[in-house]
C-alpha cells in the first residue's frame, strides 16, 4: 500500500493517533507546512500556495521517493493537495478532500482573517489559546479533556503571521474567476489523481475552524472501508454542505 499523506489546514498540525490508527498498516506522513511547527520560523512573506506545493514536492522526494501517495487534505490542505495533484499527477494515487477551500464560499474563515491586521489576528489567536474550550464550543465541538489538549496543541502550532498570510494566500488563489490561470489547478487537480477523488463536506462553522480531528477521522474511515479506491472519482457528503 502506498503512503498516506495528511495535509493540515489553517490551524495545524494533523498527526493525531486517533485518526492515524484508521490508516494502519499504511505508512502515514503528516508533514508540517511552511510556517507551522518546526517550519514556523519561515519568512511569512514567502508563504504562498505555490510555495507550499513545491515544499510538498521536496518533502515527498525525501520521505516517500519513487512512489505514488494517497493525499488527504483538510481545508487549506485540500487546496494544496489539489494543486499538488495538478502539478505532479504522477506522484498521486488518490485524493481525499475534507472541506477544501476550492471557492471563496468555502474559505469563509480565511476570507475574514485575510482582511485583519496582524495585531488583530494575534489578539484573536491569543484569546483562543487562553481558552481552547471556548474555541471548541464556538466551533460546535463539545470540549472534552482530550479535545481541549488537542485544541491547545493546534492553536500553539503556528504564529499569527502564518495564519494571516496563509489566509490571504487562500483568498488570492481561490478568489479568481473561472477563466483565470490559477483557478484551473484547483478544479482539475481535484480529479487528476489516478485512483479517486473523494470530497467530504461538513457543517459550516460560525467563526473559527473546529478541530479537524472528527472530520478527518470520519473521512479516513469512510475512505478505507471502500479500499481499494474505485477506478473512477466519487464523492461522500457528511453533514450539511
mmCIF file of C-alpha atoms in Angstrom:
data_model
loop_
_atom_site.group_PDB
_atom_site.id
_atom_site.type_symbol
_atom_site.label_atom_id
_atom_site.label_comp_id
_atom_site.label_asym_id
_atom_site.label_seq_id
_atom_site.Cartn_x
_atom_site.Cartn_y
_atom_site.Cartn_z
ATOM 1 C CA UNK A 1 0.000 0.000 0.000
ATOM 2 C CA UNK A 2 1.319 3.429 -0.929
ATOM 3 C CA UNK A 3 1.943 6.011 1.812
ATOM 4 C CA UNK A 4 -0.898 8.221 3.034
ATOM 5 C CA UNK A 5 -0.086 11.925 3.351
ATOM 6 C CA UNK A 6 -2.207 14.063 5.699
ATOM 7 C CA UNK A 7 -2.131 17.803 4.987
ATOM 8 C CA UNK A 8 -3.412 20.021 7.781
ATOM 9 C CA UNK A 9 -5.447 23.187 7.409
ATOM 10 C CA UNK A 10 -5.097 26.763 8.629
ATOM 11 C CA UNK A 11 -4.679 25.542 12.215
ATOM 12 C CA UNK A 12 -2.276 22.607 12.488
ATOM 13 C CA UNK A 13 -0.946 20.009 12.973
ATOM 14 C CA UNK A 14 -2.608 16.788 11.853
ATOM 15 C CA UNK A 15 -0.843 13.756 13.224
ATOM 16 C CA UNK A 16 -3.174 12.557 15.967
ATOM 17 C CA UNK A 17 -3.155 8.818 16.531
ATOM 18 C CA UNK A 18 -6.949 8.769 16.859
ATOM 19 C CA UNK A 19 -7.209 9.408 13.125
ATOM 20 C CA UNK A 20 -3.964 7.809 12.007
ATOM 21 C CA UNK A 21 -4.987 4.469 13.510
ATOM 22 C CA UNK A 22 -7.681 4.081 10.847
ATOM 23 C CA UNK A 23 -4.984 4.159 8.174
ATOM 24 C CA UNK A 24 -2.766 1.402 9.515
ATOM 25 C CA UNK A 25 -0.875 -0.573 8.298
ATOM 26 C CA UNK A 26 -0.118 2.050 5.650
ATOM 27 C CA UNK A 27 2.811 4.387 6.182
ATOM 28 C CA UNK A 28 1.311 7.719 7.278
ATOM 29 C CA UNK A 29 3.111 11.025 6.754
ATOM 30 C CA UNK A 30 1.919 14.248 8.380
ATOM 31 C CA UNK A 31 4.289 16.933 7.127
ATOM 32 C CA UNK A 32 4.229 20.383 8.662
ATOM 33 C CA UNK A 33 3.524 23.006 6.030
ATOM 34 C CA UNK A 34 5.627 26.144 5.727
ATOM 35 C CA UNK A 35 5.035 28.359 8.751
ATOM 36 C CA UNK A 36 3.939 25.536 11.045
ATOM 37 C CA UNK A 37 5.664 23.587 13.800
ATOM 38 C CA UNK A 38 9.370 23.160 13.013
ATOM 39 C CA UNK A 39 8.826 25.374 9.940
ATOM 40 C CA UNK A 40 7.334 28.235 11.971
ATOM 41 C CA UNK A 41 10.438 30.414 11.501
ATOM 42 C CA UNK A 42 9.955 30.598 7.725
ATOM 43 C CA UNK A 43 9.545 34.159 6.470
ATOM 44 C CA UNK A 44 5.760 34.609 6.284
ATOM 45 C CA UNK A 45 6.056 36.685 3.124
ATOM 46 C CA UNK A 46 7.322 33.601 1.305
ATOM 47 C CA UNK A 47 4.245 31.514 2.174
ATOM 48 C CA UNK A 48 2.025 31.031 -0.878
ATOM 49 C CA UNK A 49 0.019 28.101 -2.198
ATOM 50 C CA UNK A 50 2.594 27.568 -4.943
ATOM 51 C CA UNK A 51 5.409 27.625 -2.371
ATOM 52 C CA UNK A 52 3.572 25.052 -0.247
ATOM 53 C CA UNK A 53 3.142 22.790 -3.277
ATOM 54 C CA UNK A 54 6.862 22.914 -4.052
ATOM 55 C CA UNK A 55 7.675 22.344 -0.399
ATOM 56 C CA UNK A 56 5.434 19.255 -0.503
ATOM 57 C CA UNK A 57 7.271 18.010 -3.590
ATOM 58 C CA UNK A 58 10.684 18.253 -1.945
ATOM 59 C CA UNK A 59 9.313 16.697 1.245
ATOM 60 C CA UNK A 60 7.866 13.707 -0.596
ATOM 61 C CA UNK A 61 11.012 13.326 -2.684
ATOM 62 C CA UNK A 62 12.823 12.803 0.622
ATOM 63 C CA UNK A 63 10.288 10.896 2.708
ATOM 64 C CA UNK A 64 8.405 8.941 0.026
ATOM 65 C CA UNK A 65 10.667 8.771 -3.038
ATOM 66 C CA UNK A 66 9.764 6.928 -6.221
ATOM 67 C CA UNK A 67 6.190 6.129 -5.189
ATOM 68 C CA UNK A 68 2.701 7.488 -5.594
ATOM 69 C CA UNK A 69 0.868 8.643 -2.468
ATOM 70 C CA UNK A 70 -2.685 8.972 -1.196
ATOM 71 C CA UNK A 71 -3.341 12.623 -0.325
ATOM 72 C CA UNK A 72 -5.804 13.606 2.422
ATOM 73 C CA UNK A 73 -6.170 17.382 2.692
ATOM 74 C CA UNK A 74 -8.237 19.364 5.181
ATOM 75 C CA UNK A 75 -9.324 22.959 4.499
ATOM 76 C CA UNK A 76 -6.239 24.833 3.251
ATOM 77 C CA UNK A 77 -4.544 21.442 2.935
ATOM 78 C CA UNK A 78 -7.232 20.451 0.433
ATOM 79 C CA UNK A 79 -6.265 23.349 -1.833
ATOM 80 C CA UNK A 80 -2.584 22.452 -1.567
ATOM 81 C CA UNK A 81 -3.295 18.769 -2.207
ATOM 82 C CA UNK A 82 -5.412 19.518 -5.288
ATOM 83 C CA UNK A 83 -2.774 21.880 -6.643
ATOM 84 C CA UNK A 84 -0.090 19.274 -5.999
ATOM 85 C CA UNK A 85 -2.142 16.650 -7.839
ATOM 86 C CA UNK A 86 -2.482 19.027 -10.778
ATOM 87 C CA UNK A 87 1.228 19.770 -10.937
ATOM 88 C CA UNK A 88 2.522 16.291 -10.151
ATOM 89 C CA UNK A 89 -0.170 13.770 -11.151
ATOM 90 C CA UNK A 90 2.436 11.018 -11.449
ATOM 91 C CA UNK A 91 3.014 11.259 -7.684
ATOM 92 C CA UNK A 92 -0.645 10.928 -6.650
ATOM 93 C CA UNK A 93 -2.589 7.675 -6.355
ATOM 94 C CA UNK A 94 -5.760 9.201 -4.875
ATOM 95 C CA UNK A 95 -7.019 12.367 -3.220
ATOM 96 C CA UNK A 96 -9.428 12.820 -0.301
ATOM 97 C CA UNK A 97 -10.649 16.386 0.196
ATOM 98 C CA UNK A 98 -12.126 17.381 3.565
ATOM 99 C CA UNK A 99 -13.692 20.854 3.414
ATOM 100 C CA UNK A 100 -11.146 22.043 0.891
ATOM 101 C CA UNK A 101 -11.258 25.790 0.224
ATOM 102 C CA UNK A 102 -11.964 25.472 -3.501
ATOM 103 C CA UNK A 103 -14.028 28.671 -3.636
ATOM 104 C CA UNK A 104 -14.395 31.792 -1.512
ATOM 105 C CA UNK A 105 -17.733 30.459 -0.280
ATOM 106 C CA UNK A 106 -15.787 27.547 1.239
ATOM 107 C CA UNK A 107 -12.930 29.707 2.531
ATOM 108 C CA UNK A 108 -15.239 31.815 4.678
ATOM 109 C CA UNK A 109 -12.964 31.931 7.745
ATOM 110 C CA UNK A 110 -9.859 32.597 5.665
ATOM 111 C CA UNK A 111 -11.766 35.412 3.973
ATOM 112 C CA UNK A 112 -12.442 37.002 7.358
ATOM 113 C CA UNK A 113 -8.880 36.594 8.612
ATOM 114 C CA UNK A 114 -7.402 37.901 5.357
ATOM 115 C CA UNK A 115 -8.919 41.319 6.000
ATOM 116 C CA UNK A 116 -7.480 41.651 9.507
ATOM 117 C CA UNK A 117 -4.245 43.300 10.567
ATOM 118 C CA UNK A 118 -1.504 41.241 12.147
ATOM 119 C CA UNK A 119 -2.318 42.748 15.544
ATOM 120 C CA UNK A 120 -5.950 41.706 15.181
ATOM 121 C CA UNK A 121 -5.037 38.154 14.179
ATOM 122 C CA UNK A 122 -2.581 37.908 17.051
ATOM 123 C CA UNK A 123 -5.177 39.160 19.551
ATOM 124 C CA UNK A 124 -7.695 36.603 18.276
ATOM 125 C CA UNK A 125 -5.145 33.795 18.472
ATOM 126 C CA UNK A 126 -4.037 34.729 21.989
ATOM 127 C CA UNK A 127 -7.667 34.818 23.170
ATOM 128 C CA UNK A 128 -8.285 31.359 21.715
ATOM 129 C CA UNK A 129 -5.069 29.999 23.222
ATOM 130 C CA UNK A 130 -6.135 31.296 26.621
ATOM 131 C CA UNK A 131 -9.436 29.377 26.428
ATOM 132 C CA UNK A 132 -9.308 26.430 23.997
ATOM 133 C CA UNK A 133 -12.521 25.022 25.470
ATOM 134 C CA UNK A 134 -14.377 28.156 24.365
ATOM 135 C CA UNK A 135 -12.753 27.885 20.934
ATOM 136 C CA UNK A 136 -14.124 24.352 20.611
ATOM 137 C CA UNK A 137 -17.613 25.310 21.790
ATOM 138 C CA UNK A 138 -17.801 28.201 19.331
ATOM 139 C CA UNK A 139 -16.839 25.732 16.623
ATOM 140 C CA UNK A 140 -19.670 23.380 17.583
ATOM 141 C CA UNK A 141 -17.430 20.811 19.254
ATOM 142 C CA UNK A 142 -18.093 19.541 22.766
ATOM 143 C CA UNK A 143 -14.929 20.205 24.802
ATOM 144 C CA UNK A 144 -13.559 17.088 26.492
ATOM 145 C CA UNK A 145 -10.176 16.601 28.110
ATOM 146 C CA UNK A 146 -8.606 15.054 25.002
ATOM 147 C CA UNK A 147 -10.158 17.605 22.680
ATOM 148 C CA UNK A 148 -9.037 20.532 24.803
ATOM 149 C CA UNK A 149 -5.471 19.190 24.820
ATOM 150 C CA UNK A 150 -5.566 18.715 21.035
ATOM 151 C CA UNK A 151 -7.025 22.197 20.554
ATOM 152 C CA UNK A 152 -4.330 23.765 22.735
ATOM 153 C CA UNK A 153 -1.645 21.982 20.710
ATOM 154 C CA UNK A 154 -3.198 23.099 17.423
ATOM 155 C CA UNK A 155 -3.523 26.729 18.497
ATOM 156 C CA UNK A 156 0.099 26.819 19.641
ATOM 157 C CA UNK A 157 1.436 25.239 16.458
ATOM 158 C CA UNK A 158 1.701 28.374 14.323
ATOM 159 C CA UNK A 159 2.255 32.102 14.878
ATOM 160 C CA UNK A 160 -0.319 34.720 13.980
ATOM 161 C CA UNK A 161 1.758 35.779 10.973
ATOM 162 C CA UNK A 162 1.420 32.316 9.444
ATOM 163 C CA UNK A 163 -2.351 32.340 9.881
ATOM 164 C CA UNK A 164 -2.666 35.781 8.317
ATOM 165 C CA UNK A 165 -0.518 35.176 5.224
ATOM 166 C CA UNK A 166 -1.930 31.673 4.676
ATOM 167 C CA UNK A 167 -5.483 33.018 4.807
ATOM 168 C CA UNK A 168 -4.540 35.715 2.305
ATOM 169 C CA UNK A 169 -2.848 33.144 0.066
ATOM 170 C CA UNK A 170 -6.007 31.023 0.037
ATOM 171 C CA UNK A 171 -8.195 34.013 -0.798
ATOM 172 C CA UNK A 172 -5.854 35.054 -3.601
ATOM 173 C CA UNK A 173 -5.624 31.541 -5.007
ATOM 174 C CA UNK A 174 -9.312 30.637 -4.865
ATOM 175 C CA UNK A 175 -10.840 34.066 -5.459
ATOM 176 C CA UNK A 176 -10.060 34.295 -9.145
ATOM 177 C CA UNK A 177 -12.599 33.917 -11.941
ATOM 178 C CA UNK A 178 -13.261 30.540 -13.512
ATOM 179 C CA UNK A 179 -11.205 31.514 -16.520
ATOM 180 C CA UNK A 180 -8.186 32.668 -14.539
ATOM 181 C CA UNK A 181 -4.983 30.707 -14.915
ATOM 182 C CA UNK A 182 -4.614 29.833 -11.244
ATOM 183 C CA UNK A 183 -8.203 28.644 -10.799
ATOM 184 C CA UNK A 184 -7.662 25.695 -13.114
ATOM 185 C CA UNK A 185 -5.239 23.701 -10.953
ATOM 186 C CA UNK A 186 -7.790 23.589 -8.132
ATOM 187 C CA UNK A 187 -10.574 22.263 -10.340
ATOM 188 C CA UNK A 188 -8.543 19.880 -12.468
ATOM 189 C CA UNK A 189 -6.278 18.822 -9.634
ATOM 190 C CA UNK A 190 -9.216 17.523 -7.662
ATOM 191 C CA UNK A 191 -9.640 14.803 -10.266
ATOM 192 C CA UNK A 192 -6.093 14.429 -11.529
ATOM 193 C CA UNK A 193 -5.287 11.552 -9.195
ATOM 194 C CA UNK A 194 -5.202 8.224 -10.975
ATOM 195 C CA UNK A 195 -7.145 6.402 -8.258
ATOM 196 C CA UNK A 196 -10.012 8.509 -6.946
ATOM 197 C CA UNK A 197 -11.053 11.877 -5.633
ATOM 198 C CA UNK A 198 -13.241 11.958 -2.545
ATOM 199 C CA UNK A 199 -14.935 15.125 -1.337
ATOM 200 C CA UNK A 200 -16.111 15.381 2.263
ATOM 201 C CA UNK A 201 -18.133 18.421 3.285
ATOM 202 C CA UNK A 202 -19.310 19.265 6.797
ATOM 203 C CA UNK A 203 -21.367 21.917 8.543
ATOM 204 C CA UNK A 204 -20.080 25.453 8.242
ATOM 205 C CA UNK A 205 -18.561 26.898 11.359
ATOM 206 C CA UNK A 206 -19.596 30.223 12.814
ATOM 207 C CA UNK A 207 -16.188 31.838 13.235
ATOM 208 C CA UNK A 208 -13.238 29.584 13.872
ATOM 209 C CA UNK A 209 -12.230 26.291 12.277
ATOM 210 C CA UNK A 210 -13.118 23.414 14.563
ATOM 211 C CA UNK A 211 -10.536 20.820 15.376
ATOM 212 C CA UNK A 212 -10.329 18.735 12.189
ATOM 213 C CA UNK A 213 -10.000 15.500 14.162
ATOM 214 C CA UNK A 214 -13.596 14.256 13.942
ATOM 215 C CA UNK A 215 -13.959 15.208 10.289
ATOM 216 C CA UNK A 216 -10.652 13.696 9.252
ATOM 217 C CA UNK A 217 -11.299 10.560 11.284
ATOM 218 C CA UNK A 218 -14.663 10.030 9.601
ATOM 219 C CA UNK A 219 -13.215 10.801 6.195
ATOM 220 C CA UNK A 220 -10.346 8.344 6.503
ATOM 221 C CA UNK A 221 -12.619 5.677 7.961
ATOM 222 C CA UNK A 222 -15.116 6.035 5.100
ATOM 223 C CA UNK A 223 -12.326 6.076 2.545
ATOM 224 C CA UNK A 224 -10.715 2.897 3.763
ATOM 225 C CA UNK A 225 -13.973 0.969 4.096
ATOM 226 C CA UNK A 226 -14.088 1.304 0.315
ATOM 227 C CA UNK A 227 -10.494 0.162 -0.141
ATOM 228 C CA UNK A 228 -9.074 -0.290 -2.734
ATOM 229 C CA UNK A 229 -10.133 3.076 -4.191
ATOM 230 C CA UNK A 230 -12.542 2.786 -7.118
ATOM 231 C CA UNK A 231 -11.242 3.371 -10.609
ATOM 232 C CA UNK A 232 -13.366 6.476 -11.033
ATOM 233 C CA UNK A 233 -13.890 9.599 -8.953
ATOM 234 C CA UNK A 234 -16.505 9.572 -6.237
ATOM 235 C CA UNK A 235 -17.825 11.859 -3.503
ATOM 236 C CA UNK A 236 -19.028 11.488 0.074
ATOM 237 C CA UNK A 237 -21.046 14.214 1.818
ATOM 238 C CA UNK A 238 -21.105 14.443 5.616
ATOM 239 C CA UNK A 239 -23.449 16.857 7.368
ATOM 240 C CA UNK A 240 -24.796 19.908 5.599
ATOM 241 C CA UNK A 241 -22.625 21.443 2.852
#
